[in-house]
C-alpha cells in the first residue's frame, strides 16, 4: 500500500485514529484498538463496518482482530488526509456517496462561511455539470468528482486563470503519478492520446469588480469506461486500476502551488508552464468565438489566462467563452 505514518495526531476522531493505527500496524485486535482510542470494542466494530462499507478492504478475523488489506479504492476524508501535504486546500473535506453536483453542493453551503480550500467530493453525481450547460457523466465510485472553494479576493479579470490552473494541476499530477503525457487544451480540458480525460468548471460570486468566492470543479475519468469516442480514462491508457486518492492528493498539492502563484500575481510563470503542457501552443488552430470562426497561431496566454491568437499581423485576445474546435497542424 505504501502509506507511511509518522504519528497519530491528537485531535482526530476515533474512526480516523482506527484507520491510521491499522495503516501503521496492518493488524490489530479489537481490544487494542478500543484501548488506544478510549472507546468500547462495540464502537470499534461499528467504525470498522463503516470503513468496510466505504470501500476499504479490512479482513475481520473472528475473535482475534482486524487486518487492513487495501484502501486504494476509497476517497473518504480520513483516507485523503493521510499524507496530504497541503496547507490551504482540503483542510475541510465533505464527502458524499451521491449528490446532484459537487459544485452545486458547495454553492448551497456558501452562506455557512466555509473555510477557504474546503473540498467537496462525491462518489457519484446525479446532475454533474460541464461547461456551457453540458452534462458531466461518470460511473459511481470509479472517477474523481470534486469541487474546491477559493476566496481569491482578486480583481475580476483573474477569473480565467482558475480554469487554467485546474487543468494544469490535473495534467501535472497525471504526469508525476502515472508518467503519462497529459496535455492541457485551453481553456479547461485535459487531454490524453488526443482525447478528453478531465474537465474543469469554475463558478464564482463577484462583488462589483472583485472575485469574492470561487468554486473550482474538476471531473476526471479515472477508472471508468467513457462512452463518448472523444473521451478516455486513465485506467484505459494504463491498462490497470488507478488509485484515485493518490492522484487526488497530487492534484491538490499542484493546485495549491499554482494558487499561491496567482495570489502572488506571478501569473507570467503560469503562462510559461502552460506553454510546456499545451496541446496547441504555437500551432495553427481554429477557434469558435461568438459564432465566428477565427483561424490563427496559438501564441500563449496573457497574464489573466486569456488565449492570444496571432491572425496575420494582429494579435487577438480570446476569453474563455470561446471553444477551440480544430487543430490544423
Ligand atoms: C467540462 O469539461 O465541461 C467541465 C466538467 C466539470 C465536471 C466537474 S465534476 C465535479 C464538478 N461538479 C460538477 O457538476 N461539475 C464539475
mmCIF file of C-alpha atoms and ligand atoms in Angstrom:
data_model
loop_
_atom_site.group_PDB
_atom_site.id
_atom_site.type_symbol
_atom_site.label_atom_id
_atom_site.label_comp_id
_atom_site.label_asym_id
_atom_site.label_seq_id
_atom_site.Cartn_x
_atom_site.Cartn_y
_atom_site.Cartn_z
ATOM 1 C CA UNK A 1 0.000 0.000 0.000
ATOM 2 C CA UNK A 2 2.926 2.305 0.631
ATOM 3 C CA UNK A 3 1.472 4.651 3.250
ATOM 4 C CA UNK A 4 3.957 5.878 5.843
ATOM 5 C CA UNK A 5 2.622 7.065 9.146
ATOM 6 C CA UNK A 6 4.773 9.143 11.429
ATOM 7 C CA UNK A 7 2.448 9.830 14.327
ATOM 8 C CA UNK A 8 -1.213 9.779 15.149
ATOM 9 C CA UNK A 9 -2.341 13.403 15.526
ATOM 10 C CA UNK A 10 -4.064 14.058 18.827
ATOM 11 C CA UNK A 11 -7.143 15.897 17.519
ATOM 12 C CA UNK A 12 -8.725 13.217 15.405
ATOM 13 C CA UNK A 13 -11.942 11.279 15.655
ATOM 14 C CA UNK A 14 -11.926 7.611 16.603
ATOM 15 C CA UNK A 15 -12.633 6.351 13.093
ATOM 16 C CA UNK A 16 -9.657 8.193 11.673
ATOM 17 C CA UNK A 17 -7.494 7.003 14.561
ATOM 18 C CA UNK A 18 -8.514 3.387 13.935
ATOM 19 C CA UNK A 19 -7.701 3.711 10.269
ATOM 20 C CA UNK A 20 -4.321 5.264 10.908
ATOM 21 C CA UNK A 21 -3.468 2.641 13.506
ATOM 22 C CA UNK A 22 -4.370 -0.108 11.063
ATOM 23 C CA UNK A 23 -2.220 1.501 8.386
ATOM 24 C CA UNK A 24 0.653 1.630 10.865
ATOM 25 C CA UNK A 25 0.329 -1.902 12.236
ATOM 26 C CA UNK A 26 -1.710 -3.595 9.455
ATOM 27 C CA UNK A 27 -3.212 -5.921 12.082
ATOM 28 C CA UNK A 28 -4.696 -5.085 15.495
ATOM 29 C CA UNK A 29 -7.159 -6.696 17.845
ATOM 30 C CA UNK A 30 -10.448 -5.049 18.724
ATOM 31 C CA UNK A 31 -9.266 -4.805 22.329
ATOM 32 C CA UNK A 32 -6.064 -2.984 21.405
ATOM 33 C CA UNK A 33 -7.907 -0.542 19.141
ATOM 34 C CA UNK A 34 -10.511 0.087 21.835
ATOM 35 C CA UNK A 35 -7.842 0.733 24.466
ATOM 36 C CA UNK A 36 -5.749 3.114 22.331
ATOM 37 C CA UNK A 37 -8.781 5.069 21.131
ATOM 38 C CA UNK A 38 -10.504 5.070 24.528
ATOM 39 C CA UNK A 39 -13.741 3.601 23.190
ATOM 40 C CA UNK A 40 -15.585 0.267 23.547
ATOM 41 C CA UNK A 41 -14.999 -2.784 21.340
ATOM 42 C CA UNK A 42 -18.530 -2.392 20.009
ATOM 43 C CA UNK A 43 -17.717 1.170 18.945
ATOM 44 C CA UNK A 44 -14.557 -0.113 17.238
ATOM 45 C CA UNK A 45 -16.624 -2.748 15.437
ATOM 46 C CA UNK A 46 -19.092 -0.072 14.234
ATOM 47 C CA UNK A 47 -16.269 2.096 12.867
ATOM 48 C CA UNK A 48 -14.726 -0.905 11.122
ATOM 49 C CA UNK A 49 -18.058 -1.715 9.494
ATOM 50 C CA UNK A 50 -18.400 1.885 8.332
ATOM 51 C CA UNK A 51 -14.952 1.736 6.737
ATOM 52 C CA UNK A 52 -15.703 -1.587 5.052
ATOM 53 C CA UNK A 53 -18.972 -0.249 3.646
ATOM 54 C CA UNK A 54 -16.980 2.658 2.180
ATOM 55 C CA UNK A 55 -14.733 0.513 0.000
ATOM 56 C CA UNK A 56 -11.866 -0.030 2.448
ATOM 57 C CA UNK A 57 -10.847 -3.675 2.447
ATOM 58 C CA UNK A 58 -10.473 -4.881 6.039
ATOM 59 C CA UNK A 59 -10.467 -8.558 6.880
ATOM 60 C CA UNK A 60 -12.225 -9.450 10.119
ATOM 61 C CA UNK A 61 -10.545 -12.344 11.930
ATOM 62 C CA UNK A 62 -13.322 -13.509 14.269
ATOM 63 C CA UNK A 63 -12.417 -13.176 17.963
ATOM 64 C CA UNK A 64 -8.918 -12.051 17.007
ATOM 65 C CA UNK A 65 -8.706 -8.751 15.212
ATOM 66 C CA UNK A 66 -8.806 -6.632 12.098
ATOM 67 C CA UNK A 67 -6.410 -6.707 9.180
ATOM 68 C CA UNK A 68 -6.169 -3.852 6.707
ATOM 69 C CA UNK A 69 -5.866 -5.207 3.180
ATOM 70 C CA UNK A 70 -6.369 -2.270 0.806
ATOM 71 C CA UNK A 71 -7.645 1.276 0.809
ATOM 72 C CA UNK A 72 -6.781 2.311 -2.715
ATOM 73 C CA UNK A 73 -10.385 2.462 -3.923
ATOM 74 C CA UNK A 74 -11.744 4.961 -1.447
ATOM 75 C CA UNK A 75 -11.780 8.749 -1.276
ATOM 76 C CA UNK A 76 -13.108 9.049 2.267
ATOM 77 C CA UNK A 77 -11.865 12.178 4.074
ATOM 78 C CA UNK A 78 -9.988 10.031 6.608
ATOM 79 C CA UNK A 79 -8.015 8.471 3.769
ATOM 80 C CA UNK A 80 -7.471 11.663 1.753
ATOM 81 C CA UNK A 81 -5.955 13.351 4.806
ATOM 82 C CA UNK A 82 -3.249 10.697 5.193
ATOM 83 C CA UNK A 83 -0.065 12.030 3.621
ATOM 84 C CA UNK A 84 -1.790 15.141 2.299
ATOM 85 C CA UNK A 85 0.845 17.865 2.051
ATOM 86 C CA UNK A 86 -1.281 20.969 1.504
ATOM 87 C CA UNK A 87 -1.672 23.956 3.829
ATOM 88 C CA UNK A 88 -4.770 25.619 2.390
ATOM 89 C CA UNK A 89 -6.585 23.037 0.300
ATOM 90 C CA UNK A 90 -8.710 20.235 1.772
ATOM 91 C CA UNK A 91 -8.285 21.187 5.423
ATOM 92 C CA UNK A 92 -12.022 20.596 5.495
ATOM 93 C CA UNK A 93 -13.414 17.732 3.412
ATOM 94 C CA UNK A 94 -17.062 16.936 2.795
ATOM 95 C CA UNK A 95 -17.738 13.536 1.238
ATOM 96 C CA UNK A 96 -20.950 12.344 -0.424
ATOM 97 C CA UNK A 97 -21.853 8.916 -1.661
ATOM 98 C CA UNK A 98 -24.244 10.612 -4.085
ATOM 99 C CA UNK A 99 -25.051 14.271 -4.751
ATOM 100 C CA UNK A 100 -26.558 16.279 -7.618
ATOM 101 C CA UNK A 101 -23.304 18.128 -8.325
ATOM 102 C CA UNK A 102 -20.335 18.907 -6.086
ATOM 103 C CA UNK A 103 -20.280 22.471 -7.457
ATOM 104 C CA UNK A 104 -23.960 22.899 -6.549
ATOM 105 C CA UNK A 105 -23.430 21.368 -3.098
ATOM 106 C CA UNK A 106 -20.639 23.834 -2.397
ATOM 107 C CA UNK A 107 -22.752 26.705 -3.704
ATOM 108 C CA UNK A 108 -25.533 25.821 -1.271
ATOM 109 C CA UNK A 109 -23.012 25.909 1.578
ATOM 110 C CA UNK A 110 -21.558 29.314 0.722
ATOM 111 C CA UNK A 111 -23.705 31.040 3.325
ATOM 112 C CA UNK A 112 -22.109 28.868 6.044
ATOM 113 C CA UNK A 113 -18.797 30.729 5.850
ATOM 114 C CA UNK A 114 -16.820 27.644 4.998
ATOM 115 C CA UNK A 115 -13.075 27.907 5.252
ATOM 116 C CA UNK A 116 -11.053 28.507 2.115
ATOM 117 C CA UNK A 117 -9.891 25.291 0.486
ATOM 118 C CA UNK A 118 -12.945 23.283 1.554
ATOM 119 C CA UNK A 119 -13.151 20.194 -0.638
ATOM 120 C CA UNK A 120 -16.443 18.605 -1.605
ATOM 121 C CA UNK A 121 -16.059 15.181 -3.165
ATOM 122 C CA UNK A 122 -18.610 12.631 -4.346
ATOM 123 C CA UNK A 123 -18.666 9.035 -5.490
ATOM 124 C CA UNK A 124 -21.475 9.874 -7.885
ATOM 125 C CA UNK A 125 -23.235 12.949 -9.291
ATOM 126 C CA UNK A 126 -26.819 12.764 -10.499
ATOM 127 C CA UNK A 127 -26.620 16.123 -12.290
ATOM 128 C CA UNK A 128 -22.961 16.648 -12.975
ATOM 129 C CA UNK A 129 -22.389 19.861 -14.924
ATOM 130 C CA UNK A 130 -19.951 20.562 -17.711
ATOM 131 C CA UNK A 131 -19.122 23.867 -19.389
ATOM 132 C CA UNK A 132 -21.713 25.757 -21.396
ATOM 133 C CA UNK A 133 -24.673 23.829 -19.966
ATOM 134 C CA UNK A 134 -23.313 20.414 -20.941
ATOM 135 C CA UNK A 135 -23.737 17.413 -18.640
ATOM 136 C CA UNK A 136 -20.866 15.583 -16.989
ATOM 137 C CA UNK A 137 -21.443 11.843 -16.725
ATOM 138 C CA UNK A 138 -19.471 9.495 -14.544
ATOM 139 C CA UNK A 139 -19.829 5.940 -13.216
ATOM 140 C CA UNK A 140 -20.274 5.551 -9.466
ATOM 141 C CA UNK A 141 -17.135 5.073 -7.411
ATOM 142 C CA UNK A 142 -14.860 4.959 -10.426
ATOM 143 C CA UNK A 143 -13.763 8.502 -11.115
ATOM 144 C CA UNK A 144 -12.807 11.720 -9.357
ATOM 145 C CA UNK A 145 -15.540 14.337 -8.977
ATOM 146 C CA UNK A 146 -14.775 17.218 -6.669
ATOM 147 C CA UNK A 147 -15.019 20.957 -6.080
ATOM 148 C CA UNK A 148 -12.860 23.333 -4.091
ATOM 149 C CA UNK A 149 -13.762 26.657 -2.554
ATOM 150 C CA UNK A 150 -11.472 29.656 -3.016
ATOM 151 C CA UNK A 151 -11.691 33.195 -1.663
ATOM 152 C CA UNK A 152 -9.379 34.837 -4.227
ATOM 153 C CA UNK A 153 -10.035 38.492 -3.300
ATOM 154 C CA UNK A 154 -8.589 39.475 -6.654
ATOM 155 C CA UNK A 155 -9.859 41.706 -9.442
ATOM 156 C CA UNK A 156 -12.435 40.024 -11.666
ATOM 157 C CA UNK A 157 -10.129 39.688 -14.751
ATOM 158 C CA UNK A 158 -8.169 36.972 -12.907
ATOM 159 C CA UNK A 159 -11.107 34.572 -13.322
ATOM 160 C CA UNK A 160 -9.859 32.644 -16.412
ATOM 161 C CA UNK A 161 -6.644 31.748 -14.607
ATOM 162 C CA UNK A 162 -8.556 29.428 -12.296
ATOM 163 C CA UNK A 163 -9.625 27.254 -15.225
ATOM 164 C CA UNK A 164 -6.033 27.249 -16.350
ATOM 165 C CA UNK A 165 -4.560 26.194 -13.002
ATOM 166 C CA UNK A 166 -7.220 23.500 -12.588
ATOM 167 C CA UNK A 167 -6.250 21.923 -15.909
ATOM 168 C CA UNK A 168 -2.516 22.402 -15.275
ATOM 169 C CA UNK A 169 -2.718 20.802 -11.826
ATOM 170 C CA UNK A 170 -4.520 17.749 -13.226
ATOM 171 C CA UNK A 171 -2.123 17.442 -16.128
ATOM 172 C CA UNK A 172 0.959 17.720 -13.886
ATOM 173 C CA UNK A 173 -0.461 15.248 -11.373
ATOM 174 C CA UNK A 174 -1.157 12.705 -14.121
ATOM 175 C CA UNK A 175 2.387 13.141 -15.385
ATOM 176 C CA UNK A 176 4.004 12.885 -11.942
ATOM 177 C CA UNK A 177 1.985 9.999 -10.630
ATOM 178 C CA UNK A 178 1.269 7.960 -13.746
ATOM 179 C CA UNK A 179 4.030 9.040 -16.079
ATOM 180 C CA UNK A 180 1.550 9.751 -18.881
ATOM 181 C CA UNK A 181 1.791 12.659 -21.313
ATOM 182 C CA UNK A 182 -1.309 14.627 -20.379
ATOM 183 C CA UNK A 183 -1.758 17.967 -22.169
ATOM 184 C CA UNK A 184 -3.962 20.973 -21.484
ATOM 185 C CA UNK A 185 -6.299 22.339 -24.092
ATOM 186 C CA UNK A 186 -7.434 25.888 -23.489
ATOM 187 C CA UNK A 187 -9.471 26.814 -21.592
ATOM 188 C CA UNK A 188 -10.321 23.862 -19.377
ATOM 189 C CA UNK A 189 -9.647 20.434 -20.855
ATOM 190 C CA UNK A 190 -7.003 17.858 -20.112
ATOM 191 C CA UNK A 191 -6.189 15.507 -22.974
ATOM 192 C CA UNK A 192 -4.560 12.133 -23.142
ATOM 193 C CA UNK A 193 -3.894 10.492 -26.503
ATOM 194 C CA UNK A 194 -5.778 13.458 -28.024
ATOM 195 C CA UNK A 195 -8.950 12.544 -26.075
ATOM 196 C CA UNK A 196 -10.537 14.280 -23.129
ATOM 197 C CA UNK A 197 -9.630 12.774 -19.775
ATOM 198 C CA UNK A 198 -10.640 15.652 -17.475
ATOM 199 C CA UNK A 199 -12.518 18.948 -17.422
ATOM 200 C CA UNK A 200 -12.712 21.982 -15.149
ATOM 201 C CA UNK A 201 -15.742 24.107 -14.348
ATOM 202 C CA UNK A 202 -15.354 27.351 -12.406
ATOM 203 C CA UNK A 203 -18.276 29.262 -10.913
ATOM 204 C CA UNK A 204 -17.970 32.417 -8.880
ATOM 205 C CA UNK A 205 -19.553 35.149 -6.829
ATOM 206 C CA UNK A 206 -18.124 38.580 -7.641
ATOM 207 C CA UNK A 207 -18.571 41.769 -5.669
ATOM 208 C CA UNK A 208 -18.513 44.756 -8.027
ATOM 209 C CA UNK A 209 -15.208 44.013 -9.738
ATOM 210 C CA UNK A 210 -13.650 41.650 -7.207
ATOM 211 C CA UNK A 211 -13.661 37.854 -7.261
ATOM 212 C CA UNK A 212 -15.069 37.064 -3.883
ATOM 213 C CA UNK A 213 -15.900 33.385 -3.813
ATOM 214 C CA UNK A 214 -14.900 30.915 -6.460
ATOM 215 C CA UNK A 215 -15.761 27.249 -6.887
ATOM 216 C CA UNK A 216 -13.403 25.150 -8.949
ATOM 217 C CA UNK A 217 -14.985 21.854 -10.016
ATOM 218 C CA UNK A 218 -12.905 19.079 -11.518
ATOM 219 C CA UNK A 219 -14.060 15.845 -13.131
ATOM 220 C CA UNK A 220 -11.542 13.170 -14.153
ATOM 221 C CA UNK A 221 -12.198 9.888 -15.936
ATOM 222 C CA UNK A 222 -10.073 7.652 -13.753
ATOM 223 C CA UNK A 223 -11.314 4.053 -13.769
ATOM 224 C CA UNK A 224 -14.479 4.337 -15.854
ATOM 225 C CA UNK A 225 -15.058 3.445 -19.500
ATOM 226 C CA UNK A 226 -16.327 6.669 -21.127
ATOM 227 C CA UNK A 227 -18.929 6.121 -23.833
ATOM 228 C CA UNK A 228 -18.003 9.159 -25.929
ATOM 229 C CA UNK A 229 -15.416 8.436 -28.585
ATOM 230 C CA UNK A 230 -13.785 11.759 -27.833
ATOM 231 C CA UNK A 231 -13.182 10.765 -24.179
ATOM 232 C CA UNK A 232 -10.767 8.407 -22.467
ATOM 233 C CA UNK A 233 -9.961 7.252 -18.938
ATOM 234 C CA UNK A 234 -6.639 6.889 -17.176
ATOM 235 C CA UNK A 235 -7.171 3.194 -16.482
ATOM 236 C CA UNK A 236 -7.805 2.530 -20.176
ATOM 237 C CA UNK A 237 -4.468 4.062 -21.067
ATOM 238 C CA UNK A 238 -2.575 2.459 -18.193
ATOM 239 C CA UNK A 239 -4.459 -0.819 -18.549
ATOM 240 C CA UNK A 240 -4.787 -1.113 -14.793
ATOM 241 C CA UNK A 241 -6.914 0.236 -11.935
ATOM 242 C CA UNK A 242 -5.697 3.654 -10.765
ATOM 243 C CA UNK A 243 -5.572 4.698 -7.099
ATOM 244 C CA UNK A 244 -7.927 7.689 -7.019
ATOM 245 C CA UNK A 245 -6.788 9.029 -3.679
ATOM 246 C CA UNK A 246 -3.106 9.183 -4.613
ATOM 247 C CA UNK A 247 -3.969 11.087 -7.772
ATOM 248 C CA UNK A 248 -6.250 13.420 -5.832
ATOM 249 C CA UNK A 249 -3.549 14.262 -3.270
ATOM 250 C CA UNK A 250 -1.117 15.009 -6.080
ATOM 251 C CA UNK A 251 -3.661 17.307 -7.781
ATOM 252 C CA UNK A 252 -4.380 19.165 -4.552
ATOM 253 C CA UNK A 253 -0.695 19.755 -3.996
ATOM 254 C CA UNK A 254 -0.158 21.055 -7.530
ATOM 255 C CA UNK A 255 -3.269 23.206 -7.340
ATOM 256 C CA UNK A 256 -2.113 24.812 -4.129
ATOM 257 C CA UNK A 257 1.254 25.675 -5.680
ATOM 258 C CA UNK A 258 -0.496 27.286 -8.650
ATOM 259 C CA UNK A 259 -2.963 29.113 -6.416
ATOM 260 C CA UNK A 260 -0.059 30.635 -4.498
ATOM 261 C CA UNK A 261 1.354 31.866 -7.811
ATOM 262 C CA UNK A 262 -1.950 33.572 -8.624
ATOM 263 C CA UNK A 263 -2.162 35.117 -5.140
ATOM 264 C CA UNK A 264 1.366 36.453 -5.523
ATOM 265 C CA UNK A 265 0.433 37.674 -9.019
ATOM 266 C CA UNK A 266 3.195 35.539 -10.548
ATOM 267 C CA UNK A 267 0.899 34.771 -13.422
ATOM 268 C CA UNK A 268 3.538 35.020 -16.156
ATOM 269 C CA UNK A 269 5.113 31.928 -14.607
ATOM 270 C CA UNK A 270 1.811 30.114 -15.020
ATOM 271 C CA UNK A 271 1.784 31.160 -18.679
ATOM 272 C CA UNK A 272 5.276 29.720 -19.140
ATOM 273 C CA UNK A 273 4.276 26.376 -17.605
ATOM 274 C CA UNK A 274 1.123 26.356 -19.722
ATOM 275 C CA UNK A 275 3.222 26.564 -22.896
ATOM 276 C CA UNK A 276 5.164 23.438 -21.924
ATOM 277 C CA UNK A 277 1.984 21.430 -21.303
ATOM 278 C CA UNK A 278 -0.232 22.890 -24.004
ATOM 279 C CA UNK A 279 -1.654 20.696 -26.720
ATOM 280 C CA UNK A 280 -1.816 23.531 -29.199
ATOM 281 C CA UNK A 281 0.878 26.075 -28.275
ATOM 282 C CA UNK A 282 2.418 27.597 -31.390
ATOM 283 C CA UNK A 283 0.089 25.628 -33.691
ATOM 284 C CA UNK A 284 -2.423 26.938 -36.197
ATOM 285 C CA UNK A 285 -5.860 26.496 -34.684
ATOM 286 C CA UNK A 286 -9.438 27.383 -35.431
ATOM 287 C CA UNK A 287 -11.471 28.883 -32.620
ATOM 288 C CA UNK A 288 -15.239 29.299 -32.483
ATOM 289 C CA UNK A 289 -15.874 32.672 -30.967
ATOM 290 C CA UNK A 290 -19.271 34.404 -30.835
ATOM 291 C CA UNK A 291 -20.494 32.378 -33.846
ATOM 292 C CA UNK A 292 -17.403 33.321 -35.832
ATOM 293 C CA UNK A 293 -14.545 31.030 -36.707
ATOM 294 C CA UNK A 294 -11.131 32.518 -36.151
ATOM 295 C CA UNK A 295 -8.001 30.938 -37.526
ATOM 296 C CA UNK A 296 -4.528 31.782 -36.316
ATOM 297 C CA UNK A 297 -1.435 30.752 -34.430
ATOM 298 C CA UNK A 298 -1.909 29.962 -30.757
ATOM 299 C CA UNK A 299 0.689 32.199 -29.079
ATOM 300 C CA UNK A 300 0.148 31.526 -25.393
ATOM 301 C CA UNK A 301 -1.718 33.191 -22.539
ATOM 302 C CA UNK A 302 -1.918 36.762 -21.348
ATOM 303 C CA UNK A 303 -1.392 37.450 -17.635
ATOM 304 C CA UNK A 304 -5.052 36.618 -16.890
ATOM 305 C CA UNK A 305 -5.242 33.280 -18.686
ATOM 306 C CA UNK A 306 -6.877 34.533 -21.904
ATOM 307 C CA UNK A 307 -5.626 32.978 -25.119
ATOM 308 C CA UNK A 308 -3.580 35.057 -27.566
ATOM 309 C CA UNK A 309 -4.215 34.242 -31.211
ATOM 310 C CA UNK A 310 -1.974 35.648 -33.935
ATOM 311 C CA UNK A 311 -4.026 36.391 -37.036
ATOM 312 C CA UNK A 312 -1.803 37.897 -39.689
ATOM 313 C CA UNK A 313 -0.213 40.943 -38.081
ATOM 314 C CA UNK A 314 -2.915 41.247 -35.444
ATOM 315 C CA UNK A 315 -2.978 39.529 -32.025
ATOM 316 C CA UNK A 316 -6.457 38.792 -30.775
ATOM 317 C CA UNK A 317 -7.240 38.113 -27.129
ATOM 318 C CA UNK A 318 -9.766 35.322 -26.649
ATOM 319 C CA UNK A 319 -11.786 34.977 -23.461
ATOM 320 C CA UNK A 320 -12.759 31.525 -22.166
ATOM 321 C CA UNK A 321 -16.225 31.654 -23.722
ATOM 322 C CA UNK A 322 -14.521 30.655 -26.977
ATOM 323 C CA UNK A 323 -14.064 26.997 -27.883
ATOM 324 C CA UNK A 324 -11.149 25.531 -29.768
ATOM 325 C CA UNK A 325 -12.630 23.348 -32.471
ATOM 326 C CA UNK A 326 -9.795 22.048 -34.509
ATOM 327 C CA UNK A 327 -6.055 21.783 -34.572
ATOM 328 C CA UNK A 328 -4.859 22.138 -38.127
ATOM 329 C CA UNK A 329 -1.216 21.262 -37.784
HETATM 330 C C1 LIG B 1 -16.179 20.399 -18.730
HETATM 331 O O1 LIG B 1 -15.190 19.909 -19.235
HETATM 332 O O2 LIG B 1 -17.173 20.689 -19.407
HETATM 333 C C2 LIG B 1 -16.196 20.644 -17.256
HETATM 334 C C3 LIG B 1 -16.541 19.400 -16.468
HETATM 335 C C4 LIG B 1 -16.521 19.610 -14.972
HETATM 336 C C5 LIG B 1 -17.079 18.433 -14.222
HETATM 337 C C6 LIG B 1 -16.886 18.562 -12.747
HETATM 338 S S1 LIG B 1 -17.260 17.065 -11.887
HETATM 339 C C7 LIG B 1 -17.161 17.906 -10.366
HETATM 340 C C8 LIG B 1 -17.798 19.262 -10.554
HETATM 341 N N1 LIG B 1 -19.226 19.175 -10.336
HETATM 342 C C9 LIG B 1 -19.917 19.377 -11.452
HETATM 343 O O3 LIG B 1 -21.154 19.336 -11.543
HETATM 344 N N2 LIG B 1 -19.080 19.652 -12.463
HETATM 345 C C10 LIG B 1 -17.699 19.638 -12.040
#
